[in-house]
Tab-separated table of C-alpha atoms and ligand atoms in Angstrom:
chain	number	residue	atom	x	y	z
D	1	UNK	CA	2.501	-22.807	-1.282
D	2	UNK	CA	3.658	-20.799	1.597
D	3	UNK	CA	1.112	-21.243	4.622
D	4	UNK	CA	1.571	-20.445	8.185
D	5	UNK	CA	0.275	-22.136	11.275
D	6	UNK	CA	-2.915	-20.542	10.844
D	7	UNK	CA	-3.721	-22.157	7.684
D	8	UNK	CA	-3.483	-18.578	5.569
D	9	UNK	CA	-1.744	-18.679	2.483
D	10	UNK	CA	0.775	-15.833	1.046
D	11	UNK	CA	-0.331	-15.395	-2.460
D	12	UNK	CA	1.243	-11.141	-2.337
D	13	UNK	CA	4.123	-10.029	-2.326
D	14	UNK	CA	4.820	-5.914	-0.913
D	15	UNK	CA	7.893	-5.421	-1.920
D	16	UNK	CA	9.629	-2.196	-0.828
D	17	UNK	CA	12.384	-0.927	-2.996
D	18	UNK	CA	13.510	2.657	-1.660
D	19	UNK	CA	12.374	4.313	1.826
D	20	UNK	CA	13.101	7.819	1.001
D	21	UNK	CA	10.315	10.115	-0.075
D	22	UNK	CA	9.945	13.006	-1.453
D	23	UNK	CA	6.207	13.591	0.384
D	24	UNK	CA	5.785	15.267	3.935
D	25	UNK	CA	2.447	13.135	4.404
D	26	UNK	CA	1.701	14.378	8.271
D	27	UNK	CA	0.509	11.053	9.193
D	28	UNK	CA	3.706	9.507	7.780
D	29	UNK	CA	6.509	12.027	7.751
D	30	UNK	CA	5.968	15.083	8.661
D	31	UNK	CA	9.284	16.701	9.001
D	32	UNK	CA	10.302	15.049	5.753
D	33	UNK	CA	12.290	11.899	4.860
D	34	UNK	CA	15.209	11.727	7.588
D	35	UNK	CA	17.204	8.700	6.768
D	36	UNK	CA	19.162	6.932	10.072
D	37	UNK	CA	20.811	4.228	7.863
D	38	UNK	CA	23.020	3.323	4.972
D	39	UNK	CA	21.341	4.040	1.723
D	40	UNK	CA	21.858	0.042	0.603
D	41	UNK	CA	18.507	-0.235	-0.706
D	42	UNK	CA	18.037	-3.881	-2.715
D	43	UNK	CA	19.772	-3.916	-6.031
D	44	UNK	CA	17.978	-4.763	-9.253
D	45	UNK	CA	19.222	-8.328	-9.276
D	46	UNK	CA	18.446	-8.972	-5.453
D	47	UNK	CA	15.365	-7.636	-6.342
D	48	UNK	CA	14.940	-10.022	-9.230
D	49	UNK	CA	16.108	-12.662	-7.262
D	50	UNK	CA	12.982	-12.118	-4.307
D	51	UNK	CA	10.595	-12.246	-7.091
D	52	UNK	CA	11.810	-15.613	-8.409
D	53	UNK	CA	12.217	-17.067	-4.980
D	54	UNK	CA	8.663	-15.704	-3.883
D	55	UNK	CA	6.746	-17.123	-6.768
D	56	UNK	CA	8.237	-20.652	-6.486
D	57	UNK	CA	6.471	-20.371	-3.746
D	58	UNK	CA	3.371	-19.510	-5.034
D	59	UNK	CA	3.421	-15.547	-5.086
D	60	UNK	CA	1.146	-14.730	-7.547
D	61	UNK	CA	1.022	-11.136	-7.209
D	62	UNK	CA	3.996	-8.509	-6.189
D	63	UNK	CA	2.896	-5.136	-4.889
D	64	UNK	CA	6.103	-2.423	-5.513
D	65	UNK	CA	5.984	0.393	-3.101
D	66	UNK	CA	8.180	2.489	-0.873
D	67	UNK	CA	8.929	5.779	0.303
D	68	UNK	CA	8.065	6.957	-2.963
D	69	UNK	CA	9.554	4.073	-5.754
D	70	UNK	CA	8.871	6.224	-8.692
D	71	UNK	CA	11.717	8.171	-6.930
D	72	UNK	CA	14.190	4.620	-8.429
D	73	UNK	CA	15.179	5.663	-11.762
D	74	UNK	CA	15.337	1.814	-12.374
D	75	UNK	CA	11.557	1.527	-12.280
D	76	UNK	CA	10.267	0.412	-15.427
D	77	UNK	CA	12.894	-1.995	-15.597
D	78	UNK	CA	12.119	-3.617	-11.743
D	79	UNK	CA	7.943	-3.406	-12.803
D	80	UNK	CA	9.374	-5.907	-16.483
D	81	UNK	CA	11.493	-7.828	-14.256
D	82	UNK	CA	8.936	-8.836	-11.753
D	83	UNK	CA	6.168	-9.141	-14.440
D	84	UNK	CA	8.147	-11.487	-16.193
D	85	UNK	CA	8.987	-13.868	-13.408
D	86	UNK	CA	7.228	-16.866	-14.061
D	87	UNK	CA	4.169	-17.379	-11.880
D	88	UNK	CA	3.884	-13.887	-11.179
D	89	UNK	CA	0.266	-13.231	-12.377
D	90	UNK	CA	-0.108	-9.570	-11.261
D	91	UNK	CA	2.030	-6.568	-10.927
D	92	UNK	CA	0.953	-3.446	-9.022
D	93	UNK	CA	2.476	-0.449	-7.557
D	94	UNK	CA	1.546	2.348	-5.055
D	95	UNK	CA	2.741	5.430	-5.272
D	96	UNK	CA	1.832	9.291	-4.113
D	97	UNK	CA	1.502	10.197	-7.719
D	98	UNK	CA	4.312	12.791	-8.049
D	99	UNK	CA	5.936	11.236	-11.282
D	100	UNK	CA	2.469	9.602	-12.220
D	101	UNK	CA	1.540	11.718	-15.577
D	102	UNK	CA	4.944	11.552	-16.891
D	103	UNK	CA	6.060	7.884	-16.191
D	104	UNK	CA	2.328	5.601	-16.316
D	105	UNK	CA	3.179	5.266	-19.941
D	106	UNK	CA	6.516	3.492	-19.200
D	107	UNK	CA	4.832	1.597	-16.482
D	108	UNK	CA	1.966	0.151	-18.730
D	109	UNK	CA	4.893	-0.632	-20.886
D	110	UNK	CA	6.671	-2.494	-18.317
D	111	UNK	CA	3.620	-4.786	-17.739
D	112	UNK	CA	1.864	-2.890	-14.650
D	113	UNK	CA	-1.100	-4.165	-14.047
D	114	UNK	CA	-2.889	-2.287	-11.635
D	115	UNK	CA	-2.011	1.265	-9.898
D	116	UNK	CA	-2.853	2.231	-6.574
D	117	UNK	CA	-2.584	6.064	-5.907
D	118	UNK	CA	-2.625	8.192	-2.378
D	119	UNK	CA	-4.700	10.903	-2.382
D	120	UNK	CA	-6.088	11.850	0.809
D	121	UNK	CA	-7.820	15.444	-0.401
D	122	UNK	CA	-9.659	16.399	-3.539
D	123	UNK	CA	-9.236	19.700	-2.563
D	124	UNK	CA	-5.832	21.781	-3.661
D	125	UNK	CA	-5.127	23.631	-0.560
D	126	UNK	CA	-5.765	21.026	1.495
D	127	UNK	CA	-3.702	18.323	-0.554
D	128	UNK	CA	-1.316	20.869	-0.347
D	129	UNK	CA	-1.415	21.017	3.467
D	130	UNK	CA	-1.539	17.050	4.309
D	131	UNK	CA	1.212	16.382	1.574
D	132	UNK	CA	3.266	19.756	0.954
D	133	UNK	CA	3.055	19.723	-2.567
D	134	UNK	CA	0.638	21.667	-5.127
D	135	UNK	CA	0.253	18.655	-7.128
D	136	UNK	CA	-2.769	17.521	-6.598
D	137	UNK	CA	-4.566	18.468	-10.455
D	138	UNK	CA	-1.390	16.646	-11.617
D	139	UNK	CA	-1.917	14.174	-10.038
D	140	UNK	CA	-5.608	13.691	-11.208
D	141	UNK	CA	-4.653	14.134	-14.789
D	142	UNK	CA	-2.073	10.863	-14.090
D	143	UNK	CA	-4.735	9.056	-12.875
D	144	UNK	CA	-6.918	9.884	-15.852
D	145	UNK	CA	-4.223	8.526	-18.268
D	146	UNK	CA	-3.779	4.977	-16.064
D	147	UNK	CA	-7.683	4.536	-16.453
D	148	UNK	CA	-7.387	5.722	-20.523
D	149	UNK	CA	-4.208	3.334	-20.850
D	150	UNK	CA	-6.831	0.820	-19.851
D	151	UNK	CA	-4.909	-0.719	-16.626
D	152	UNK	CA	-6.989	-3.335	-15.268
D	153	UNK	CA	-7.241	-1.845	-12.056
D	154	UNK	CA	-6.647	1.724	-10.941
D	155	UNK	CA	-7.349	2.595	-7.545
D	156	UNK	CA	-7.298	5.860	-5.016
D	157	UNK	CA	-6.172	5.732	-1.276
D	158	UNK	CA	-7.440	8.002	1.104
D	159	UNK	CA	-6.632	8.505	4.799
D	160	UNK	CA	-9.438	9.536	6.702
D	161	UNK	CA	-8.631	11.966	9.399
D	162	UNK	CA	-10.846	13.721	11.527
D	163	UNK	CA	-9.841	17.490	10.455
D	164	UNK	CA	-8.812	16.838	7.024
D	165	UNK	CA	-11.209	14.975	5.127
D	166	UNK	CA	-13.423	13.233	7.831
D	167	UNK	CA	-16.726	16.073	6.340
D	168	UNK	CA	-15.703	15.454	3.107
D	169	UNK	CA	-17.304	11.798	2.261
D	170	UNK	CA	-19.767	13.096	-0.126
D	171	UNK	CA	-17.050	14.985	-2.077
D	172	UNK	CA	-14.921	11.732	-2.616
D	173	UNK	CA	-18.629	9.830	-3.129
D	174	UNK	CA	-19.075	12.524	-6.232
D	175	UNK	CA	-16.155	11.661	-7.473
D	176	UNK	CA	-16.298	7.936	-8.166
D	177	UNK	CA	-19.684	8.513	-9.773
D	178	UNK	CA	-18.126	9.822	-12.950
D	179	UNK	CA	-14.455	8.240	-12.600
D	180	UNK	CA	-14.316	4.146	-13.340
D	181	UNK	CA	-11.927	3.980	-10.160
D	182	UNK	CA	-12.168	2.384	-6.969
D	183	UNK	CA	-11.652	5.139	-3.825
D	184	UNK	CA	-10.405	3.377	-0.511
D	185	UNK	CA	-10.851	4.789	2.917
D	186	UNK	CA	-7.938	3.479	4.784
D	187	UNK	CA	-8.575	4.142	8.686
D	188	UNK	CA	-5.379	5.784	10.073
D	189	UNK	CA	-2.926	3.775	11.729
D	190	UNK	CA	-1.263	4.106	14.765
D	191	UNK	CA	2.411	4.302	14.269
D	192	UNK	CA	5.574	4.353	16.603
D	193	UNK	CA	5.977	8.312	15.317
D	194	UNK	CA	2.414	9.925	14.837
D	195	UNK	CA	0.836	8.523	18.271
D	196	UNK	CA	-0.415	12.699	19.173
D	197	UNK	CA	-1.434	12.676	14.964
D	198	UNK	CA	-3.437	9.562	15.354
D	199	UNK	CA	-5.418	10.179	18.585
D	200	UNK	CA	-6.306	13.444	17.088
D	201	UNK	CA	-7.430	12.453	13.990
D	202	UNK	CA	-8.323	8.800	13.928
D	203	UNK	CA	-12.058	8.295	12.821
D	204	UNK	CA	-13.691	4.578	12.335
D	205	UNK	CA	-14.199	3.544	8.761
D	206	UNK	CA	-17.634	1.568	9.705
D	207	UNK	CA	-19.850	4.877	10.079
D	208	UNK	CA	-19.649	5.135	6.297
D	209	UNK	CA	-19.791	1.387	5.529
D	210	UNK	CA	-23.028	1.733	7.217
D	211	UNK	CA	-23.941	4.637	5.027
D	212	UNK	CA	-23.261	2.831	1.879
D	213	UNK	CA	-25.183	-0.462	2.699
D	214	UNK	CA	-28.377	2.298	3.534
D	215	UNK	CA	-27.630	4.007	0.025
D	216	UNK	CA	-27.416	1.022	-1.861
D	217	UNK	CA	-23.835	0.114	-2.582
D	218	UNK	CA	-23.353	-3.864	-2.838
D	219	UNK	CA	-20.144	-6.202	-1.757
D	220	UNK	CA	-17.622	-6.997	-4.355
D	221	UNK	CA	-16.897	-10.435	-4.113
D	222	UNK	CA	-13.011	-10.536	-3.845
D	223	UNK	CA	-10.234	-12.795	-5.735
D	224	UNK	CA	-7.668	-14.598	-3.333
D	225	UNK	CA	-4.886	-12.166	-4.126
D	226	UNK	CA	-6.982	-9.126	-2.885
D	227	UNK	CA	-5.936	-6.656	-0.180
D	228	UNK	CA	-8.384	-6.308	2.746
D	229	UNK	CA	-10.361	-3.940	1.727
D	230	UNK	CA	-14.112	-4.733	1.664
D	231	UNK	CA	-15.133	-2.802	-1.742
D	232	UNK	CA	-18.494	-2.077	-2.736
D	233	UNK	CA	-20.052	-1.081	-6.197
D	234	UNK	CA	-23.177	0.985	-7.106
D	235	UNK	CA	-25.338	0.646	-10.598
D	236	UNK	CA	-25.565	4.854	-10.263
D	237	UNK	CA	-21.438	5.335	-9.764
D	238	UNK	CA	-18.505	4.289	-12.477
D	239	UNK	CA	-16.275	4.065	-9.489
D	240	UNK	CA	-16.284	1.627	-6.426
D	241	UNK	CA	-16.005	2.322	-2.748
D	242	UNK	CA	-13.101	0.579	-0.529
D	243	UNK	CA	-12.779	0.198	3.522
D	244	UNK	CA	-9.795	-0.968	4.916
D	245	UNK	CA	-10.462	-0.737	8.613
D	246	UNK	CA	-7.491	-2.330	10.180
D	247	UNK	CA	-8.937	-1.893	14.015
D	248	UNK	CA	-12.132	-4.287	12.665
D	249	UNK	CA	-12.550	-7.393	14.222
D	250	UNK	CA	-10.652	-10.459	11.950
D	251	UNK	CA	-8.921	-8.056	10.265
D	252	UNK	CA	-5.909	-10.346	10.409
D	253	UNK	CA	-8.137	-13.390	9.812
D	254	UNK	CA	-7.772	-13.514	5.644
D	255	UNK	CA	-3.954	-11.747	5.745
D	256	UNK	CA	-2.708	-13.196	2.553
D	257	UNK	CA	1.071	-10.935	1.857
D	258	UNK	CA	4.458	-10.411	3.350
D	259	UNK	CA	6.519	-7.475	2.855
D	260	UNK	CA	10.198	-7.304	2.060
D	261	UNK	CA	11.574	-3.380	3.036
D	262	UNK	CA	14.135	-1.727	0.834
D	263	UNK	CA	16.875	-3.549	2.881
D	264	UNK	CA	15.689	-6.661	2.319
D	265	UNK	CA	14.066	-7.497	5.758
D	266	UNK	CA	11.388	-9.413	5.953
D	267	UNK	CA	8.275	-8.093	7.614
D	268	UNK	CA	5.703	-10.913	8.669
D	269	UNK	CA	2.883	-7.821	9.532
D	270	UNK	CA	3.201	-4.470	9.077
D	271	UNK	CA	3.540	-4.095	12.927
D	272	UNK	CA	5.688	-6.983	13.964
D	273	UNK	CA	8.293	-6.431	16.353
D	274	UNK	CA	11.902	-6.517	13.971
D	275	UNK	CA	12.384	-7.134	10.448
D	276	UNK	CA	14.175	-10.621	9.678
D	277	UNK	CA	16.977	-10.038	7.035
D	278	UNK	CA	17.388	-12.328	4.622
D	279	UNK	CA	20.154	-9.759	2.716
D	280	UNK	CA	22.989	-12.962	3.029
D	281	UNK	CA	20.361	-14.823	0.930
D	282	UNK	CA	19.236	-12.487	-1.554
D	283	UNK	CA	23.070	-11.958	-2.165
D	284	UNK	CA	23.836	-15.635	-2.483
D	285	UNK	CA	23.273	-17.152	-6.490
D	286	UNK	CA	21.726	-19.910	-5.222
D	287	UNK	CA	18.056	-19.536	-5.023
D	288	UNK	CA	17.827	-22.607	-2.471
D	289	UNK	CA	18.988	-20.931	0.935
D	290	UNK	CA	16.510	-17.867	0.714
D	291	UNK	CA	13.660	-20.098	-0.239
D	292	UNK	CA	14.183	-22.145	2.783
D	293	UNK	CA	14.791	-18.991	5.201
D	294	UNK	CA	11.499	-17.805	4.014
D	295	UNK	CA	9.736	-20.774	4.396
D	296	UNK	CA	10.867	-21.423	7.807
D	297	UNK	CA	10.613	-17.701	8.798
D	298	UNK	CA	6.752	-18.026	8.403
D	299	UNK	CA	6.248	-20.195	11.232
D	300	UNK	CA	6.597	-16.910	13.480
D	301	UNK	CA	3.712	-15.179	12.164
D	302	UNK	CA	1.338	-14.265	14.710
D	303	UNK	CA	-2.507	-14.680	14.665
D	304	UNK	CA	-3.116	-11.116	14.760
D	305	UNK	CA	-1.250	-7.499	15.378
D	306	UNK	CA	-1.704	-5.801	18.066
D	307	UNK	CA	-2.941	-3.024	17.189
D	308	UNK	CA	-6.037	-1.982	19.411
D	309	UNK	CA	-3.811	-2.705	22.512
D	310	UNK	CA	-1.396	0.508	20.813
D	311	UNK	CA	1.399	-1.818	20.082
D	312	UNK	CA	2.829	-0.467	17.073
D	313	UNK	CA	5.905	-2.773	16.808
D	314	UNK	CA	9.408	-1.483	14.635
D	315	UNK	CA	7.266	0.379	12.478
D	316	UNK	CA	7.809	4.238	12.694
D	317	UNK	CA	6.188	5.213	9.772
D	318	UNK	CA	4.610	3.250	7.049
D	319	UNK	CA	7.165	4.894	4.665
D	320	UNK	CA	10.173	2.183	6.437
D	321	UNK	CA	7.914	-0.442	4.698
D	322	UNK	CA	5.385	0.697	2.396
D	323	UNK	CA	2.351	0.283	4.122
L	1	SAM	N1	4.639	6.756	-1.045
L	1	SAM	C1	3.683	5.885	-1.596
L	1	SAM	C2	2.274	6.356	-1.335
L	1	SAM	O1	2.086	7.222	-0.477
L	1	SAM	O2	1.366	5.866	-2.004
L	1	SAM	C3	3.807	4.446	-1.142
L	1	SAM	C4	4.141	4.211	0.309
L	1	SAM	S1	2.865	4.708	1.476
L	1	SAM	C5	3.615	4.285	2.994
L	1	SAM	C6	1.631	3.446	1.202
L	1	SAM	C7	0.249	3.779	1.705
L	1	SAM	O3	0.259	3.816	3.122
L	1	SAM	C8	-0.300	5.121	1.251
L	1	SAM	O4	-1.575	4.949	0.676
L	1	SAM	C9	-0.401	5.923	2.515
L	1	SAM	O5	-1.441	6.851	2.483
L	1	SAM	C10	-0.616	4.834	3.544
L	1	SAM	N2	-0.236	5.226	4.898
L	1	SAM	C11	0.928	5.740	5.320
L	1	SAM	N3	0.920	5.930	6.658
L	1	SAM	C12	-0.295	5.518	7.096
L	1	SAM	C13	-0.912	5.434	8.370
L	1	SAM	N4	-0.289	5.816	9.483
L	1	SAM	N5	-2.156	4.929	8.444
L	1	SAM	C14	-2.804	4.518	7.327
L	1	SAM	N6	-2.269	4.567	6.105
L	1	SAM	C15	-1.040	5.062	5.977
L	2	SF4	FE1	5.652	9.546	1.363
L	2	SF4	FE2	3.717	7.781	0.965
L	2	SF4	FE3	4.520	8.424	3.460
L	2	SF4	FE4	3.183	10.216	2.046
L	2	SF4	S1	2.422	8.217	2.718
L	2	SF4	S2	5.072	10.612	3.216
L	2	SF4	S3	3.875	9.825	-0.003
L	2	SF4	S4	5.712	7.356	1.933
């Protein structure tokens, strides 16, 4: 089992397979997906190959994300690839939705497990604004098809900013009262590109996790492969409520994933300081090397990142490595 000198174990995988995208998020990219590299994302087989070398190390769950990866026309078969790799227990993706109502079928297909869409406005204009596209009843209807497939988890993300949604709680609260999905705030984070974005907009997650506990809403009590979101559930709502508040205190404390980007670096926290590639491994036939570079690798892992002191690492946007 990989465990670093902390004593946490990596049960999840994030596993990044493009970085372009098709979304103008203004937290993320705002002018658009400018790419500054060689489009050498992984190939299917070195993709295939991380999967296999992670869960003989006891990955139990792979997370596919991007950029956008529903913009891979290889999808469905990367989701059966990784869903079939013994050990692998549970396959997710996240994705901004854009190809959600025409591909989920494929996806269930594939063996996705559980779906985890952005959607940071439930209003039209102002989805519009945040992500420059008019998609947002789309969008909705995709998400009504994953929870009618019957995946056995669907979730929403939402960013809270200050401007866009920050008033808008009770809307999103509305929501998950009829719809049997689980909402998230995610706090913004401070990247190396949206510092003027983020001091603008950045609101605390813990005013409404206060609001909840006075309404009524109870903890979840998580499985080992869960994120870090403390969810909470209400006998009056279908839906659930997430927090992810990365700026909490011991947010870092029960980290349990690594994240390979679409060039096959690996990322030991969203915010450390360089990827480490391990693309000569994931070329090489021979599982033995990689698993070995990865084990060894994890002995740099830091306690915590460093977030609240506005160190933001290599990471320029959460797009480079899928957030
Ligand atoms: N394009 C896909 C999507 O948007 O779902 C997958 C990649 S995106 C980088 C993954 C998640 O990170 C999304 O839920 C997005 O809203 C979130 N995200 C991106 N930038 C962020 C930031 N600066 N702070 C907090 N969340 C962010
Ligand atoms: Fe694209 Fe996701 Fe970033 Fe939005 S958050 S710009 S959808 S990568």
């Amino acid at each position: 089992m990989l465990t670093d000198n902390f004593g946490r174990r990596f049960y999840y995988l994030r596993l990044s397979i493009t970085d372009v995208c098709n979304f103008r998020c203004d937290y993320c990219l705002p002018e658009g997906y400018q790419c500054d590299h060689d489009r050498d994302f992984l190939s299917f087989k070195e993709i295939q190959r991380i999967a296999r070398a992670f869960a003989s190390l006891g990955t139990e769950k792979i997370r596919i994300t991007g950029g956008e990866p529903s913009l891979r026309k290889d999808l469905p078969e990367i989701l059966a690839a990784c869903k079939t790799t013994p050990g692998i227990k549970k396959l997710a993706i996240t994705t901004n939705g854009y190809k959600l109502s025409s591909q989920i079928h494929d996806w269930k297909d594939a063996g996705l497990d559980a779906l985890n869409v952005s959607i940071d406005s439930l209003d039209p204009r102002q989805f519009h604004a945040i992500t420059g596209h008019n998609k947002l009843q789309e969008i909705l209807s995709g998400v009504d098809q994953a929870v009618t497939l019957g995946l056995s988890q669907v979730k929403i993300n939402t960013v809270l900013m200050r401007e866009y949604n920050g008033s808008d709680i009770d809307t999103f609260l509305n929501f998950v009262k009829e719809t049997p999905v689980t909402l998230r705030f995610i706090e913004l984070m401070q990247t190396g590109d949206n510092q003027v974005f983020f001091n603008k907009q950045h609101v605390q997650g813990s005013r409404i996790k206060q609001q909840l506990v006075l309404d009524g809403w109870l903890p979840v009590i998580k499985e080992k492969s869960s994120g870090p979101a403390q969810e909470f559930y209400h006998p009056n709502y279908k839906g659930k409520i997430g927090l992810i508040m990365p700026y909490s205190k011991d947010f870092c404390a029960s980290c349990n994933r690594l994240r390979i980007s679409a060039l096959g670096k690996l990322h030991l926290c969203l915010f450390a300081d360089q990827g480490l590639s391990l693309r000569e491994h994931i070329q090489n036939n021979d599982p033995a090397p990689l698993i070995a570079a990865i084990s060894s690798l994890l002995n740099d892992k830091k306690a915590s990142h460093f977030l609240h002191k506005k160190l933001t690492g290599a990471t320029k946007n959460l797009s480079m490595l899928g957030g």
